[in-house]
Short mmCIF file of C-alpha atoms in Angstrom, two decimals:
data_model
loop_
_atom_site.label_atom_id
_atom_site.label_comp_id
_atom_site.label_asym_id
_atom_site.label_seq_id
_atom_site.Cartn_x
_atom_site.Cartn_y
_atom_site.Cartn_z
CA MET A 1 50.13 332.52 92.79
CA LYS A 2 53.70 332.41 91.50
CA LYS A 3 54.87 331.09 94.86
CA LYS A 4 52.42 328.20 94.70
CA TYR A 5 53.51 327.51 91.13
CA TRP A 6 57.18 327.23 92.11
CA ILE A 7 56.31 324.95 95.02
CA ILE A 8 54.52 322.58 92.62
CA VAL A 9 57.45 322.65 90.20
CA LEU A 10 59.91 321.94 93.01
CA ALA A 11 57.77 319.04 94.22
CA ILE A 12 57.70 317.58 90.73
CA ILE A 13 61.50 317.85 90.45
CA VAL A 14 62.00 316.16 93.83
CA LEU A 15 59.58 313.40 92.86
CA ALA A 16 61.45 312.87 89.57
CA VAL A 17 64.81 312.68 91.36
CA LEU A 18 63.43 310.15 93.85
CA THR A 19 61.94 308.12 91.01
CA ILE A 20 65.25 308.08 89.10
CA TRP A 21 67.14 307.14 92.28
CA PHE A 22 64.67 304.37 93.05
CA PHE A 23 64.92 302.72 89.63
CA VAL A 24 68.51 303.52 88.70
CA GLY A 25 70.31 303.88 92.04
CA LYS A 26 68.76 300.75 93.54
CA LYS A 27 69.65 298.76 90.46
CA LYS A 28 73.19 299.96 90.81
CA THR A 29 73.37 299.05 94.49
CA GLU A 30 72.15 295.57 93.66
CA THR A 31 74.90 295.01 91.08
CA ILE A 32 76.92 291.92 91.97
CA GLU A 33 80.67 292.00 91.46
CA PHE A 34 82.60 288.75 91.12
CA LYS A 35 86.15 287.77 91.80
CA THR A 36 87.43 286.03 88.70
CA ALA A 37 90.47 284.16 87.47
CA LYS A 38 91.72 282.80 84.16
CA ILE A 39 92.05 279.17 83.14
CA GLU A 40 95.79 278.67 82.88
CA LYS A 41 98.06 276.16 81.22
CA GLY A 42 100.99 274.88 83.20
CA ASN A 43 102.36 272.24 85.53
CA ILE A 44 100.92 270.79 88.74
CA GLN A 45 103.03 269.05 91.34
CA VAL A 46 101.91 267.08 94.39
CA THR A 47 104.63 267.20 97.02
CA VAL A 48 105.36 266.36 100.65
CA ARG A 49 107.35 268.89 102.65
CA ALA A 50 109.48 268.10 105.70
CA SER A 51 112.82 268.90 107.29
CA GLY A 52 115.87 266.81 108.08
CA THR A 53 119.57 266.85 108.92
CA LEU A 54 122.48 266.35 106.56
CA GLN A 55 124.96 263.64 107.51
CA ALA A 56 127.82 261.76 105.93
CA VAL A 57 126.82 258.33 104.63
CA THR A 58 129.48 256.63 106.79
CA THR A 59 130.65 258.22 110.04
CA VAL A 60 132.97 256.43 112.50
CA GLN A 61 133.63 257.43 116.10
CA VAL A 62 137.25 256.69 116.98
CA GLY A 63 138.00 255.91 120.63
CA THR A 64 140.54 254.07 122.73
CA GLN A 65 140.43 250.65 124.34
CA VAL A 66 143.06 251.48 126.96
CA SER A 67 143.37 254.26 129.51
CA GLY A 68 146.21 256.76 129.55
CA ILE A 69 147.42 260.28 128.95
CA ILE A 70 147.40 261.60 125.38
CA LYS A 71 151.02 262.20 124.39
CA LYS A 72 150.73 263.23 120.76
CA ILE A 73 147.97 264.19 118.29
CA PHE A 74 148.77 264.17 114.58
CA VAL A 75 145.47 265.43 113.10
CA ASP A 76 143.08 268.31 113.61
CA PHE A 77 139.61 269.34 112.48
CA ASN A 78 139.10 268.87 108.71
CA SER A 79 142.28 266.79 108.37
CA VAL A 80 142.19 264.25 105.56
CA VAL A 81 143.31 260.82 106.79
CA ARG A 82 143.94 257.42 105.23
CA GLU A 83 142.93 254.07 106.62
CA GLY A 84 145.65 252.82 109.01
CA GLN A 85 147.21 256.26 109.50
CA ILE A 86 148.41 257.11 113.03
CA ILE A 87 146.31 259.97 114.37
CA ALA A 88 147.24 259.98 118.10
CA VAL A 89 149.47 258.25 120.63
CA LEU A 90 148.96 257.66 124.36
CA ASP A 91 151.71 257.69 126.95
CA THR A 92 153.08 254.11 126.91
CA THR A 93 155.11 254.16 130.13
CA TYR A 94 152.66 252.12 132.16
CA LEU A 95 151.75 249.84 129.25
CA ALA A 96 155.42 249.14 128.47
CA GLN A 97 156.01 248.20 132.10
CA SER A 98 153.07 245.84 131.89
CA VAL A 99 154.72 244.15 128.91
CA ASP A 100 158.01 243.81 130.82
CA ASP A 101 156.19 242.35 133.81
CA ALA A 102 154.35 239.87 131.62
CA ARG A 103 157.59 238.89 129.91
CA ALA A 104 159.25 238.23 133.28
CA SER A 105 156.28 236.10 134.33
CA MET A 106 156.67 234.18 131.11
CA LYS A 107 160.36 233.54 131.85
CA ARG A 108 159.54 232.32 135.35
CA ALA A 109 156.90 229.97 133.95
CA GLU A 110 159.41 228.56 131.44
CA ILE A 111 161.91 227.86 134.25
CA GLN A 112 159.24 226.05 136.24
CA VAL A 113 158.40 223.98 133.17
CA ASN A 114 162.04 222.97 132.75
CA GLN A 115 162.31 222.02 136.44
CA ALA A 116 159.09 220.02 136.36
CA LYS A 117 160.28 218.30 133.16
CA ARG A 118 163.54 217.17 134.77
CA GLU A 119 161.76 215.84 137.86
CA TYR A 120 159.28 214.01 135.71
CA ASP A 121 162.04 212.40 133.61
CA ARG A 122 163.86 211.12 136.73
CA THR A 123 160.66 209.79 138.28
CA LYS A 124 159.69 208.04 135.04
CA GLN A 125 163.13 206.35 134.82
CA LEU A 126 162.86 205.06 138.38
CA PHE A 127 159.26 204.02 137.83
CA ASP A 128 160.30 202.03 134.76
CA GLN A 129 162.93 200.24 136.93
CA LYS A 130 160.20 199.33 139.44
CA VAL A 131 161.86 201.29 142.25
CA MET A 132 159.36 204.19 142.32
CA ALA A 133 155.77 204.00 143.48
CA GLN A 134 152.87 204.78 141.12
CA ALA A 135 151.73 207.71 143.30
CA ASP A 136 155.11 209.41 143.03
CA TYR A 137 155.08 209.01 139.27
CA ASP A 138 151.58 210.47 139.00
CA LEU A 139 152.57 213.47 141.16
CA ALA A 140 155.61 214.23 139.01
CA LEU A 141 153.49 214.03 135.83
CA THR A 142 150.86 216.36 137.31
CA ASN A 143 153.49 218.93 138.33
CA TYR A 144 154.93 218.88 134.83
CA GLU A 145 151.57 219.36 133.12
CA THR A 146 150.65 222.14 135.55
CA ALA A 147 153.89 223.96 134.78
CA VAL A 148 153.20 223.73 131.04
CA THR A 149 149.69 225.17 131.55
CA ASN A 150 151.05 228.02 133.67
CA ALA A 151 153.53 228.80 130.92
CA SER A 152 150.66 229.01 128.39
CA SER A 153 148.80 231.44 130.69
CA ALA A 154 151.93 233.55 131.07
CA GLN A 155 152.30 233.63 127.27
CA ALA A 156 148.67 234.80 126.91
CA ALA A 157 149.24 237.57 129.49
CA LEU A 158 152.33 238.68 127.58
CA ASN A 159 150.38 238.78 124.30
CA ARG A 160 147.60 240.78 125.98
CA ALA A 161 150.09 243.30 127.35
CA LYS A 162 151.61 243.70 123.89
CA ILE A 163 148.14 244.25 122.36
CA ASN A 164 147.33 246.92 124.94
CA LEU A 165 150.62 248.58 124.10
CA ARG A 166 149.66 248.63 120.43
CA TYR A 167 146.24 250.09 121.36
CA ALA A 168 148.10 253.10 122.73
CA THR A 169 148.69 254.06 119.10
CA ILE A 170 145.36 255.36 117.70
CA ILE A 171 144.94 254.73 113.98
CA ALA A 172 142.25 255.78 111.51
CA PRO A 173 139.86 252.88 110.84
CA ILE A 174 138.67 254.38 107.54
CA SER A 175 139.79 256.96 105.03
CA GLY A 176 138.01 260.27 105.23
CA VAL A 177 137.91 263.65 106.93
CA VAL A 178 138.16 264.38 110.65
CA VAL A 179 134.97 266.28 111.43
CA SER A 180 135.41 266.30 115.22
CA ARG A 181 138.30 266.18 117.70
CA ALA A 182 137.26 265.86 121.34
CA VAL A 183 140.68 265.60 123.07
CA ASP A 184 143.90 267.54 123.50
CA VAL A 185 147.49 266.65 124.35
CA GLY A 186 147.89 265.94 128.07
CA GLN A 187 144.28 264.92 128.56
CA THR A 188 143.62 261.64 130.33
CA VAL A 189 141.22 259.21 128.70
CA ALA A 190 139.73 256.40 130.76
CA SER A 191 138.42 253.28 129.07
CA SER A 192 135.75 251.53 131.10
CA PHE A 193 132.41 250.08 130.04
CA SER A 194 132.07 252.58 127.17
CA THR A 195 134.84 253.66 124.85
CA PRO A 196 135.48 257.42 125.03
CA THR A 197 135.14 259.19 121.67
CA MET A 198 138.31 260.97 120.62
CA PHE A 199 137.68 261.67 116.93
CA ILE A 200 134.80 261.46 114.45
CA ILE A 201 135.78 260.63 110.88
CA ALA A 202 133.41 261.02 107.93
CA ASN A 203 134.21 258.57 105.17
CA ASP A 204 133.32 260.58 102.03
CA LEU A 205 131.73 264.03 102.13
CA THR A 206 131.08 263.98 98.40
CA LYS A 207 128.22 261.56 99.18
CA MET A 208 125.84 262.79 101.85
CA GLN A 209 122.47 261.74 103.16
CA VAL A 210 119.50 263.53 104.71
CA GLN A 211 117.64 261.98 107.62
CA ALA A 212 114.17 263.48 107.24
CA SER A 213 111.22 263.14 109.62
CA ILE A 214 107.98 262.52 107.71
CA ASP A 215 104.62 262.81 109.43
CA GLU A 216 102.50 259.66 109.61
CA ALA A 217 99.83 261.36 107.50
CA ASP A 218 102.27 261.64 104.58
CA ILE A 219 104.48 258.58 104.99
CA GLY A 220 102.16 256.47 102.82
CA LYS A 221 103.01 258.67 99.83
CA ILE A 222 106.76 258.17 100.17
CA GLN A 223 108.34 255.49 97.99
CA VAL A 224 111.96 254.43 97.43
CA GLY A 225 113.37 256.08 94.32
CA GLN A 226 111.29 259.26 94.45
CA GLY A 227 113.07 262.49 93.58
CA VAL A 228 113.69 265.09 96.28
CA LYS A 229 114.52 268.77 96.15
CA PHE A 230 115.76 270.65 99.19
CA THR A 231 117.32 273.88 100.33
CA VAL A 232 119.63 274.83 103.18
CA ASP A 233 119.86 278.15 104.97
CA ALA A 234 123.50 278.60 103.95
CA TYR A 235 122.54 278.92 100.26
CA ASP A 236 119.22 280.72 99.99
CA GLU A 237 119.11 280.85 96.21
CA MET A 238 120.33 277.32 95.52
CA SER A 239 118.31 274.11 95.28
CA PHE A 240 119.81 270.65 95.74
CA THR A 241 118.50 267.27 94.64
CA GLY A 242 118.47 263.77 96.06
CA THR A 243 116.72 260.39 95.92
CA VAL A 244 114.77 258.49 98.57
CA ARG A 245 116.86 255.44 99.50
CA GLN A 246 115.14 254.03 102.57
CA VAL A 247 111.92 254.38 104.54
CA ARG A 248 112.60 253.15 108.07
CA LEU A 249 109.83 251.22 109.79
CA GLN A 250 110.71 252.31 113.33
CA PRO A 251 108.32 255.12 114.40
CA VAL A 252 109.66 258.12 116.28
CA VAL A 253 107.10 259.53 118.74
CA THR A 254 107.67 263.12 119.91
CA GLN A 255 104.98 264.75 122.07
CA ASN A 256 102.38 262.25 120.79
CA VAL A 257 103.29 263.05 117.18
CA VAL A 258 104.33 260.00 115.15
CA ASN A 259 107.05 260.51 112.54
CA TYR A 260 109.06 258.12 110.40
CA THR A 261 112.68 258.53 109.34
CA VAL A 262 113.35 258.66 105.61
CA ILE A 263 116.91 258.43 104.28
CA ILE A 264 117.67 260.50 101.19
CA ASP A 265 120.91 260.10 99.21
CA VAL A 266 122.43 263.42 98.19
CA PRO A 267 125.43 263.99 95.89
CA ASN A 268 127.84 266.65 97.14
CA PRO A 269 130.64 266.90 94.55
CA ASP A 270 131.53 270.52 95.34
CA LEU A 271 131.46 269.95 99.16
CA LYS A 272 129.05 272.83 99.74
CA LEU A 273 126.83 270.72 101.98
CA LEU A 274 128.23 270.18 105.46
CA PRO A 275 127.26 267.64 108.14
CA GLY A 276 124.61 268.95 110.53
CA MET A 277 122.95 271.39 108.13
CA THR A 278 119.16 271.56 108.26
CA ALA A 279 117.57 270.60 104.95
CA ASN A 280 114.06 271.77 104.02
CA ILE A 281 113.01 268.98 101.68
CA THR A 282 110.25 268.61 99.11
CA VAL A 283 109.50 265.07 97.98
CA MET A 284 108.04 264.89 94.48
CA ILE A 285 105.00 262.61 94.68
CA GLN A 286 103.27 263.19 91.34
CA GLU A 287 103.54 265.70 88.52
CA VAL A 288 101.68 266.61 85.32
CA ASN A 289 102.96 269.09 82.77
CA ASP A 290 101.32 271.44 80.28
CA VAL A 291 97.71 270.90 81.41
CA LEU A 292 94.75 273.23 81.89
CA LYS A 293 94.36 274.20 85.51
CA VAL A 294 92.04 276.35 87.60
CA PRO A 295 92.25 277.63 91.19
CA ALA A 296 90.90 274.99 93.55
CA SER A 297 88.45 277.57 94.91
CA ALA A 298 86.74 277.72 91.50
CA LEU A 299 85.48 274.15 91.95
CA LYS A 300 84.04 274.99 95.37
CA TYR A 301 82.42 278.33 94.53
CA THR A 302 78.63 278.76 94.33
CA PRO A 303 77.24 281.98 92.73
CA PRO A 304 74.55 283.97 94.60
CA GLN A 305 70.95 282.78 94.36
CA GLU A 306 69.92 285.60 92.02
CA ILE A 307 72.51 284.50 89.45
CA ILE A 308 71.31 280.90 89.57
CA GLU A 309 67.68 282.02 89.12
CA LYS A 310 68.42 284.33 86.19
CA THR A 311 71.02 282.21 84.42
CA GLU A 312 70.15 279.41 82.04
CA ILE A 313 72.31 276.62 83.40
CA ASN A 314 72.30 272.89 82.79
CA LEU A 315 71.84 271.62 86.32
CA PRO A 316 71.35 267.90 86.99
CA ASP A 317 67.69 267.00 87.57
CA SER A 318 68.21 266.19 91.25
CA VAL A 319 69.96 269.50 91.84
CA ARG A 320 67.29 271.44 89.93
CA GLN A 321 64.58 269.70 91.99
CA LYS A 322 66.45 270.72 95.15
CA HIS A 323 66.52 274.26 93.86
CA GLU A 324 62.75 274.21 93.17
CA ASN A 325 62.11 272.88 96.67
CA TRP A 326 64.27 275.65 98.09
CA LYS A 327 62.27 278.32 96.26
CA LYS A 328 58.99 276.76 97.39
CA ASN A 329 60.07 276.63 101.02
CA ARG A 330 61.34 280.18 100.78
CA GLN A 331 57.97 281.38 99.53
CA GLU A 332 56.20 279.51 102.32
CA GLY A 333 58.55 281.01 104.91
CA HIS A 334 59.99 277.64 105.94
CA ARG A 335 63.62 276.78 106.57
CA MET A 336 65.23 273.76 105.01
CA MET A 337 66.52 271.28 107.56
CA GLY A 338 67.73 268.55 105.18
CA GLY A 339 71.28 267.71 104.13
CA PRO A 340 72.91 267.72 100.70
CA VAL A 341 71.12 266.63 97.55
CA GLY A 342 70.24 262.95 97.35
CA MET A 343 69.40 260.42 100.03
CA PRO A 344 69.55 261.50 103.69
CA GLY A 345 73.08 261.54 104.90
CA GLY A 346 74.35 261.48 101.34
CA SER A 347 75.78 257.96 101.70
CA ASN A 348 74.40 256.70 98.35
CA ARG A 349 73.99 259.94 96.41
CA LYS A 350 75.43 260.33 92.93
CA TRP A 351 75.26 264.09 92.93
CA GLY A 352 75.83 266.49 95.82
CA TYR A 353 75.76 270.22 96.16
CA GLY A 354 76.43 271.27 99.75
CA ASP A 355 77.48 274.66 101.03
CA GLY A 356 80.78 275.44 99.35
CA ASP A 357 80.98 271.93 97.82
CA GLN A 358 81.27 271.12 94.14
CA ILE A 359 78.82 269.04 92.14
CA LYS A 360 80.75 265.84 91.69
CA ARG A 361 80.50 262.30 90.52
CA ASP A 362 83.77 260.35 90.79
CA ASN A 363 86.28 262.93 89.51
CA MET A 364 83.71 265.31 88.00
CA GLY A 365 83.14 268.92 89.03
CA ILE A 366 81.74 272.22 87.83
CA ILE A 367 83.08 275.68 87.21
CA TRP A 368 81.23 278.91 86.38
CA ILE A 369 82.45 280.66 83.24
CA LYS A 370 81.87 284.39 82.74
CA GLU A 371 81.32 285.46 79.13
CA GLY A 372 80.71 289.18 79.17
CA GLU A 373 77.69 289.63 81.43
CA ALA A 374 76.55 286.01 81.05
CA ILE A 375 77.37 283.35 83.61
CA LYS A 376 77.44 279.74 82.40
CA LEU A 377 77.90 276.48 84.24
CA LYS A 378 80.50 274.11 82.83
CA HIS A 379 80.94 270.43 83.75
CA VAL A 380 84.62 269.43 83.88
CA LYS A 381 86.67 266.36 84.65
CA THR A 382 89.14 267.00 87.46
CA GLY A 383 92.63 265.56 87.71
CA LEU A 384 95.68 266.13 89.86
CA SER A 385 95.47 268.86 92.52
CA ASP A 386 98.16 270.44 94.66
CA GLY A 387 95.67 272.21 96.93
CA SER A 388 96.00 275.54 95.12
CA TYR A 389 95.35 274.51 91.53
CA THR A 390 93.45 271.58 90.03
CA GLU A 391 93.83 269.98 86.62
CA VAL A 392 90.63 270.15 84.55
CA GLU A 393 89.41 268.78 81.24
CA GLY A 394 86.23 269.68 79.40
CA ARG A 395 84.63 270.20 76.00
CA ASN A 396 85.37 273.63 74.52
CA LEU A 397 87.46 274.47 77.58
CA LYS A 398 90.44 276.63 76.67
CA GLU A 399 93.21 278.64 78.21
CA GLY A 400 92.22 282.20 79.09
CA ASP A 401 88.55 281.51 79.86
CA GLU A 402 87.34 283.72 82.71
CA ILE A 403 85.92 281.78 85.65
CA LEU A 404 84.28 282.77 88.94
CA ILE A 405 86.13 282.08 92.17
CA GLY A 406 84.32 284.40 94.60
CA THR A 407 81.95 287.29 95.23
CA LEU A 408 83.42 290.75 95.85
CA SER A 409 80.22 292.72 96.58
CA GLN A 410 76.47 292.11 96.45
CA GLY A 411 74.51 295.38 96.69
CA ASN A 412 72.65 296.28 99.92
CA SER A 413 72.95 294.21 103.08
CA LYS A 414 69.60 292.47 102.68
CA THR A 415 70.37 291.39 99.13
CA SER A 416 73.88 290.39 100.17
CA GLN A 417 72.64 288.19 102.96
CA GLN A 418 70.19 286.41 100.67
CA THR A 419 72.56 285.91 97.74
CA GLN A 420 75.39 284.50 99.81
CA GLN A 421 73.28 281.61 100.99
CA ASN A 422 73.77 278.42 98.98
CA PRO A 423 70.35 277.46 97.51
CA PHE A 424 71.14 273.76 97.86
CA ALA A 425 72.29 273.77 101.51
CA PRO A 426 70.34 274.01 104.80
CA GLN A 427 69.45 277.49 106.02
CA MET A 428 71.38 278.78 109.00
CA PRO A 429 69.44 279.54 112.20
CA LYS A 430 68.33 283.11 112.65
CA GLY A 431 71.18 285.28 113.85
CA GLY A 432 73.74 282.61 112.97
CA GLY A 433 74.84 284.27 109.73
CA SER A 434 75.55 282.49 106.45
CA ARG A 435 78.55 281.33 104.48
CA GLY A 436 79.15 282.57 101.00
CA GLY A 437 81.11 281.24 98.08
CA HIS A 438 84.85 281.33 98.03
#
């Protein structure tokens, strides 16, 4: 009898434990945890990022117009030069001989002119006395004029030889710094169709420029005069500034990617920036300061269906009707095949609420504010966004308000699957899974 009594007592205890687990444990497993964030006050910047190469504003390649062997070099890398300063000299032996040869040709031409002049004078005197034929006079005049022309050609050849001799002395065309020297003493340079580069001189390294490549998707945002910040690998903790000076119209196509070259003026008073450095630039497109901002994901997040059903929220009529239709179809076991709220295709809709989309009209949106255990919908006006944060304005909206940006956990798997589905979006096919809020 006692044994039967204890069996009944044990059965009652087990039944009580199961009952408590069913009502308490299940409720606990169905508790939904949210990922939240705070409404912050701060700055938002819209920027375009790219990379480019630092260069001097004016760079001149110094070459030679004559061929020869380099005899002397008076400058080296990083040498400061003045305009007109001699920086190198070629061997002038051959060029000097060319000048001597041209001078001798000039002398010979002058002698021929004098001889032709004397013959012409005699012929003219006899022609005036009517003892010389017209043909002889014309021949003497032609010989004299030809000799004068030959003398002019000889003079031009002499001048050309002297110019080539002067070209053997290489001078700096501008004042600046020698950033490259491509020759050494004893090296032969040959001037042909293209002038060989001997030196590269940068005019003023205190004024630099960045040639940046901007993608075609971002080039429309770039305007002359915009501020630029950039960094270089040589100075990890330093940031430099510049200004957009020019947007070049010529496209640069690399592997089917279209880029445009943007020139950015950069001051370099301390000469820390060197030609050829890679600059990682950030172009400042738009900026707002001291505004309320929320994570961009907050404007895209949709709470689980259970929260929407249990929470008193001020949904637009069209959205609420969509929600009622969703519940009706769910009860009937049907799947929704339509698109977002509004007319099919959403081309003329004023309000939309797709999977992961925000309710919006122009620049309007919604966020979900958590006040203790209560979840409330809040309509806000959206402003500037940098992709991570978005500027918001709204009545009674203040810094520090807790907002929903995602769902951490949603009880058992069945409940989780149902709550992650957006009540205003089409159902996914069976086995295809569902997408939850961000």
